[in-house]
PDB file of C-alpha atoms in Angstrom:
ATOM      1  CA  MET A   1       5.321 -25.424  12.808  1.00 53.00           C
ATOM      2  CA  LYS A   2       2.848 -22.886  14.170  1.00 61.00           C
ATOM      3  CA  LYS A   3       5.411 -21.778  16.723  1.00 63.00           C
ATOM      4  CA  SER A   4       8.078 -21.133  14.040  1.00 65.00           C
ATOM      5  CA  LEU A   5       5.562 -19.175  11.914  1.00 60.00           C
ATOM      6  CA  MET A   6       4.663 -17.114  14.944  1.00 63.00           C
ATOM      7  CA  ILE A   7       8.362 -16.389  15.617  1.00 70.00           C
ATOM      8  CA  VAL A   8       8.877 -15.365  11.969  1.00 60.00           C
ATOM      9  CA  ALA A   9       5.800 -13.122  12.163  1.00 59.00           C
ATOM     10  CA  LEU A  10       7.087 -11.518  15.373  1.00 59.00           C
ATOM     11  CA  ILE A  11      10.529 -10.939  13.858  1.00 68.00           C
ATOM     12  CA  ALA A  12       8.958  -9.479  10.708  1.00 58.00           C
ATOM     13  CA  SER A  13       6.772  -7.189  12.827  1.00 65.00           C
ATOM     14  CA  ALA A  14       9.732  -6.075  14.908  1.00 62.00           C
ATOM     15  CA  LEU A  15      11.753  -5.310  11.756  1.00 61.00           C
ATOM     16  CA  PHE A  16       8.803  -3.444  10.246  1.00 65.00           C
ATOM     17  CA  PHE A  17       8.339  -1.270  13.347  1.00 64.00           C
ATOM     18  CA  GLN A  18      12.105  -0.712  13.635  1.00 69.00           C
ATOM     19  CA  ASN A  19      12.270   0.481  10.016  1.00 67.00           C
ATOM     20  CA  GLU A  20       9.145   2.575  10.535  1.00 68.00           C
ATOM     21  CA  ALA A  21      10.756   4.227  13.587  1.00 63.00           C
ATOM     22  CA  LYS A  22      13.953   4.887  11.614  1.00 69.00           C
ATOM     23  CA  GLY A  23      11.879   6.416   8.835  1.00 65.00           C
ATOM     24  CA  GLN A  24      10.067   8.673  11.274  1.00 66.00           C
ATOM     25  CA  SER A  25      13.369   9.636  12.901  1.00 58.00           C
ATOM     26  CA  LYS A  26      14.839  10.447   9.489  1.00 61.00           C
ATOM     27  CA  SER A  27      11.703  12.404   8.604  1.00 60.00           C
ATOM     28  CA  LEU A  28      11.958  14.384  11.854  1.00 52.00           C
ATOM     29  CA  LYS A  29      15.621  15.160  11.104  1.00 56.00           C
ATOM     30  CA  VAL A  30      14.738  16.331   7.592  1.00 56.00           C
ATOM     31  CA  ASN A  31      11.897  18.517   8.944  1.00 62.00           C
ATOM     32  CA  LYS A  32      14.237  19.990  11.567  1.00 55.00           C
ATOM     33  CA  ALA A  33      16.869  20.735   8.906  1.00 59.00           C
ATOM     34  CA  GLN A  34      14.242  22.357   6.668  1.00 63.00           C
ATOM     35  CA  THR A  35      13.001  24.490   9.565  1.00 67.00           C
ATOM     36  CA  GLU A  36      16.552  25.546  10.472  1.00 70.00           C
ATOM     37  CA  ASN A  37      17.297  26.354   6.819  1.00 80.00           C
ATOM     38  CA  ALA A  38      14.117  28.452   6.571  1.00 90.00           C
ATOM     39  CA  SER A  39      15.115  30.272   9.756  1.00 92.00           C
ATOM     40  CA  GLU A  40      18.586  31.007   8.334  1.00 96.00           C
ATOM     41  CA  LYS A  41      17.055  32.281   5.084  1.00 97.00           C
ATOM     42  CA  THR A  42      14.734  34.565   7.055  1.00 96.00           C
ATOM     43  CA  ALA A  43      17.708  35.971   8.993  1.00 97.00           C
ATOM     44  CA  ILE A  44      19.566  36.627   5.723  1.00 98.00           C
ATOM     45  CA  GLU A  45      16.498  38.252   4.205  1.00 98.00           C
ATOM     46  CA  LYS A  46      16.324  40.590   7.220  1.00 98.00           C
ATOM     47  CA  LEU A  47      20.031  41.376   6.768  1.00 98.00           C
ATOM     48  CA  ILE A  48      19.493  42.337   3.121  1.00 98.00           C
ATOM     49  CA  TYR A  49      16.612  44.629   4.049  1.00 98.00           C
ATOM     50  CA  SER A  50      18.706  46.142   6.863  1.00 98.00           C
ATOM     51  CA  TYR A  51      21.362  46.847   4.249  1.00 98.00           C
ATOM     52  CA  GLN A  52      18.735  48.437   1.992  1.00 98.00           C
ATOM     53  CA  ASP A  53      17.560  50.658   4.868  1.00 98.00           C
ATOM     54  CA  ALA A  54      21.102  51.660   5.855  1.00 98.00           C
ATOM     55  CA  LEU A  55      21.948  52.458   2.220  1.00 98.00           C
ATOM     56  CA  ASN A  56      18.822  54.586   1.819  1.00 98.00           C
ATOM     57  CA  ALA A  57      19.586  56.367   5.123  1.00 98.00           C
ATOM     58  CA  SER A  58      23.219  57.038   4.050  1.00 98.00           C
ATOM     59  CA  ASP A  59      24.280  55.464   7.359  1.00 98.00           C
ATOM     60  CA  VAL A  60      27.939  54.404   7.020  1.00 98.00           C
ATOM     61  CA  SER A  61      28.130  52.989  10.558  1.00 98.00           C
ATOM     62  CA  LYS A  62      25.055  50.814  10.041  1.00 98.00           C
ATOM     63  CA  VAL A  63      26.278  49.563   6.644  1.00 98.00           C
ATOM     64  CA  ILE A  64      29.702  48.671   8.058  1.00 98.00           C
ATOM     65  CA  SER A  65      28.118  46.836  10.995  1.00 98.00           C
ATOM     66  CA  LEU A  66      26.501  44.482   8.475  1.00 98.00           C
ATOM     67  CA  TYR A  67      29.858  43.429   6.956  1.00 98.00           C
ATOM     68  CA  THR A  68      32.502  40.993   8.199  1.00 98.00           C
ATOM     69  CA  THR A  69      35.786  42.649   9.171  1.00 96.00           C
ATOM     70  CA  ASP A  70      37.391  41.226   6.019  1.00 97.00           C
ATOM     71  CA  GLY A  71      34.392  42.069   3.834  1.00 98.00           C
ATOM     72  CA  VAL A  72      34.810  42.935   0.173  1.00 98.00           C
ATOM     73  CA  LEU A  73      32.724  45.390  -1.861  1.00 98.00           C
ATOM     74  CA  MET A  74      32.851  45.132  -5.654  1.00 97.00           C
ATOM     75  CA  ALA A  75      30.899  48.174  -6.759  1.00 93.00           C
ATOM     76  CA  ASN A  76      29.985  48.875 -10.352  1.00 90.00           C
ATOM     77  CA  GLY A  77      32.681  50.983 -12.050  1.00 89.00           C
ATOM     78  CA  ALA A  78      34.801  51.344  -8.895  1.00 91.00           C
ATOM     79  CA  PRO A  79      37.936  49.691  -7.523  1.00 95.00           C
ATOM     80  CA  THR A  80      37.393  46.710  -5.246  1.00 97.00           C
ATOM     81  CA  ALA A  81      37.208  47.721  -1.585  1.00 97.00           C
ATOM     82  CA  ASP A  82      38.939  45.017   0.452  1.00 97.00           C
ATOM     83  CA  GLY A  83      38.544  44.989   4.238  1.00 97.00           C
ATOM     84  CA  VAL A  84      36.459  47.082   6.583  1.00 95.00           C
ATOM     85  CA  GLU A  85      38.469  50.313   6.231  1.00 97.00           C
ATOM     86  CA  GLN A  86      38.318  50.354   2.418  1.00 97.00           C
ATOM     87  CA  VAL A  87      34.653  49.341   2.442  1.00 98.00           C
ATOM     88  CA  LYS A  88      33.926  52.138   4.918  1.00 98.00           C
ATOM     89  CA  GLY A  89      35.824  54.640   2.754  1.00 97.00           C
ATOM     90  CA  THR A  90      33.873  53.660  -0.337  1.00 97.00           C
ATOM     91  CA  TYR A  91      30.523  54.045   1.388  1.00 97.00           C
ATOM     92  CA  GLN A  92      31.599  57.354   2.949  1.00 97.00           C
ATOM     93  CA  TYR A  93      32.493  58.693  -0.505  1.00 97.00           C
ATOM     94  CA  VAL A  94      29.192  57.456  -1.941  1.00 96.00           C
ATOM     95  CA  PHE A  95      27.092  58.930   0.876  1.00 98.00           C
ATOM     96  CA  ASP A  96      28.984  62.239   0.739  1.00 98.00           C
ATOM     97  CA  ASN A  97      28.068  62.578  -2.944  1.00 97.00           C
ATOM     98  CA  PHE A  98      24.794  60.704  -3.479  1.00 97.00           C
ATOM     99  CA  THR A  99      21.505  59.939  -1.749  1.00 97.00           C
ATOM    100  CA  TYR A 100      19.800  56.646  -2.580  1.00 97.00           C
ATOM    101  CA  THR A 101      16.206  55.510  -2.652  1.00 98.00           C
ATOM    102  CA  LEU A 102      16.342  51.841  -3.650  1.00 97.00           C
ATOM    103  CA  LYS A 103      14.041  48.898  -3.096  1.00 98.00           C
ATOM    104  CA  PHE A 104      15.591  45.429  -3.089  1.00 98.00           C
ATOM    105  CA  THR A 105      13.879  42.321  -4.416  1.00 98.00           C
ATOM    106  CA  ILE A 106      15.383  38.980  -3.431  1.00 98.00           C
ATOM    107  CA  GLN A 107      15.442  36.279  -6.116  1.00 98.00           C
ATOM    108  CA  GLU A 108      17.347  33.532  -4.330  1.00 97.00           C
ATOM    109  CA  ILE A 109      18.953  32.638  -1.012  1.00 97.00           C
ATOM    110  CA  GLU A 110      21.018  29.478  -0.585  1.00 97.00           C
ATOM    111  CA  VAL A 111      22.496  28.409   2.750  1.00 97.00           C
ATOM    112  CA  ASN A 112      25.284  25.893   3.252  1.00 96.00           C
ATOM    113  CA  GLY A 113      26.443  25.683   6.847  1.00 95.00           C
ATOM    114  CA  ASN A 114      28.026  28.980   7.909  1.00 96.00           C
ATOM    115  CA  THR A 115      28.100  30.412   4.406  1.00 98.00           C
ATOM    116  CA  ALA A 116      25.319  31.531   2.126  1.00 98.00           C
ATOM    117  CA  PHE A 117      24.660  33.572  -0.971  1.00 98.00           C
ATOM    118  CA  ALA A 118      21.781  35.622  -2.285  1.00 98.00           C
ATOM    119  CA  ARG A 119      20.838  37.114  -5.626  1.00 98.00           C
ATOM    120  CA  SER A 120      18.774  40.265  -5.652  1.00 98.00           C
ATOM    121  CA  SER A 121      17.856  43.227  -7.768  1.00 97.00           C
ATOM    122  CA  SER A 122      17.221  46.812  -6.799  1.00 97.00           C
ATOM    123  CA  GLN A 123      15.271  49.630  -8.385  1.00 97.00           C
ATOM    124  CA  GLY A 124      14.869  53.255  -7.524  1.00 97.00           C
ATOM    125  CA  SER A 125      16.975  56.331  -7.929  1.00 97.00           C
ATOM    126  CA  PHE A 126      19.860  58.326  -6.542  1.00 96.00           C
ATOM    127  CA  ILE A 127      20.338  62.048  -6.236  1.00 97.00           C
ATOM    128  CA  ILE A 128      23.632  63.707  -7.081  1.00 97.00           C
ATOM    129  CA  LYS A 129      24.053  66.044  -4.111  1.00 97.00           C
ATOM    130  CA  LYS A 130      26.067  68.709  -5.989  1.00 97.00           C
ATOM    131  CA  SER A 131      23.473  69.241  -8.702  1.00 97.00           C
ATOM    132  CA  GLY A 132      20.305  67.891  -7.082  1.00 97.00           C
ATOM    133  CA  GLN A 133      19.751  65.788 -10.203  1.00 97.00           C
ATOM    134  CA  SER A 134      17.771  62.566  -9.682  1.00 97.00           C
ATOM    135  CA  ILE A 135      18.920  59.555 -11.724  1.00 96.00           C
ATOM    136  CA  PRO A 136      16.935  56.317 -12.111  1.00 96.00           C
ATOM    137  CA  ASP A 137      18.931  53.342 -10.840  1.00 96.00           C
ATOM    138  CA  GLU A 138      18.511  49.636 -11.436  1.00 96.00           C
ATOM    139  CA  ASN A 139      21.011  46.985 -10.346  1.00 96.00           C
ATOM    140  CA  ARG A 140      21.485  43.285  -9.850  1.00 97.00           C
ATOM    141  CA  GLU A 141      23.375  42.118  -6.801  1.00 97.00           C
ATOM    142  CA  LEU A 142      25.228  39.100  -5.511  1.00 98.00           C
ATOM    143  CA  PHE A 143      25.780  38.775  -1.769  1.00 98.00           C
ATOM    144  CA  VAL A 144      27.993  36.184  -0.080  1.00 98.00           C
ATOM    145  CA  PHE A 145      27.354  35.822   3.643  1.00 98.00           C
ATOM    146  CA  GLU A 146      29.288  34.347   6.522  1.00 98.00           C
ATOM    147  CA  LYS A 147      27.933  33.496   9.943  1.00 97.00           C
ATOM    148  CA  VAL A 148      30.102  35.219  12.559  1.00 96.00           C
ATOM    149  CA  LYS A 149      29.440  34.585  16.254  1.00 95.00           C
ATOM    150  CA  GLY A 150      25.908  33.414  15.439  1.00 95.00           C
ATOM    151  CA  GLN A 151      25.075  36.413  13.218  1.00 97.00           C
ATOM    152  CA  TRP A 152      24.949  36.553   9.432  1.00 98.00           C
ATOM    153  CA  LYS A 153      27.229  39.206   7.927  1.00 98.00           C
ATOM    154  CA  ILE A 154      28.012  40.342   4.394  1.00 98.00           C
ATOM    155  CA  ALA A 155      31.363  38.819   3.413  1.00 98.00           C
ATOM    156  CA  ARG A 156      31.295  39.789  -0.267  1.00 98.00           C
ATOM    157  CA  TYR A 157      28.964  42.103  -2.159  1.00 98.00           C
ATOM    158  CA  MET A 158      28.959  42.796  -5.859  1.00 98.00           C
ATOM    159  CA  TYR A 159      26.502  44.755  -7.961  1.00 96.00           C
ATOM    160  CA  ASN A 160      26.237  46.033 -11.476  1.00 94.00           C
ATOM    161  CA  LYS A 161      23.786  47.920 -13.663  1.00 92.00           C
ATOM    162  CA  THR A 162      21.092  45.892 -15.385  1.00 86.00           C
ATOM    163  CA  LYS A 163      21.118  48.191 -18.425  1.00 78.00           C
TER     164      LYS A 163
END
């Protein structure tokens, strides 16, 4: 009888430690996934601020380098720019006519595999180059990102006025 109780106790202990090890393994996987997700969000945050800097510098080449080749820009009050050439043309027109000073604030970033989205807002102003007039500017933005060759890129970008 003692021998069978001892065997049961050993089996119970083995099952306990096996489940404990599985739990720790699962916990390690969850922690790894959370760390990877945080790393992806940080990379996307950097991309948004790179976009902000390129926009404020009126740097068409830098802005375009942040987009996928099939990127889409849906600017407030303008036709949709579809693909890198149209997106480039839209930014060239904008930078030829306006100078921006905007600061972006990120509200949300969600990552799902090789796609992600972010919501942000921006505040600042733009100057109409012809007249030199400065206009306050405030927008809300929606970015959709795609990971291309290990790098996050803007796949879709839409913004509109908050007021």
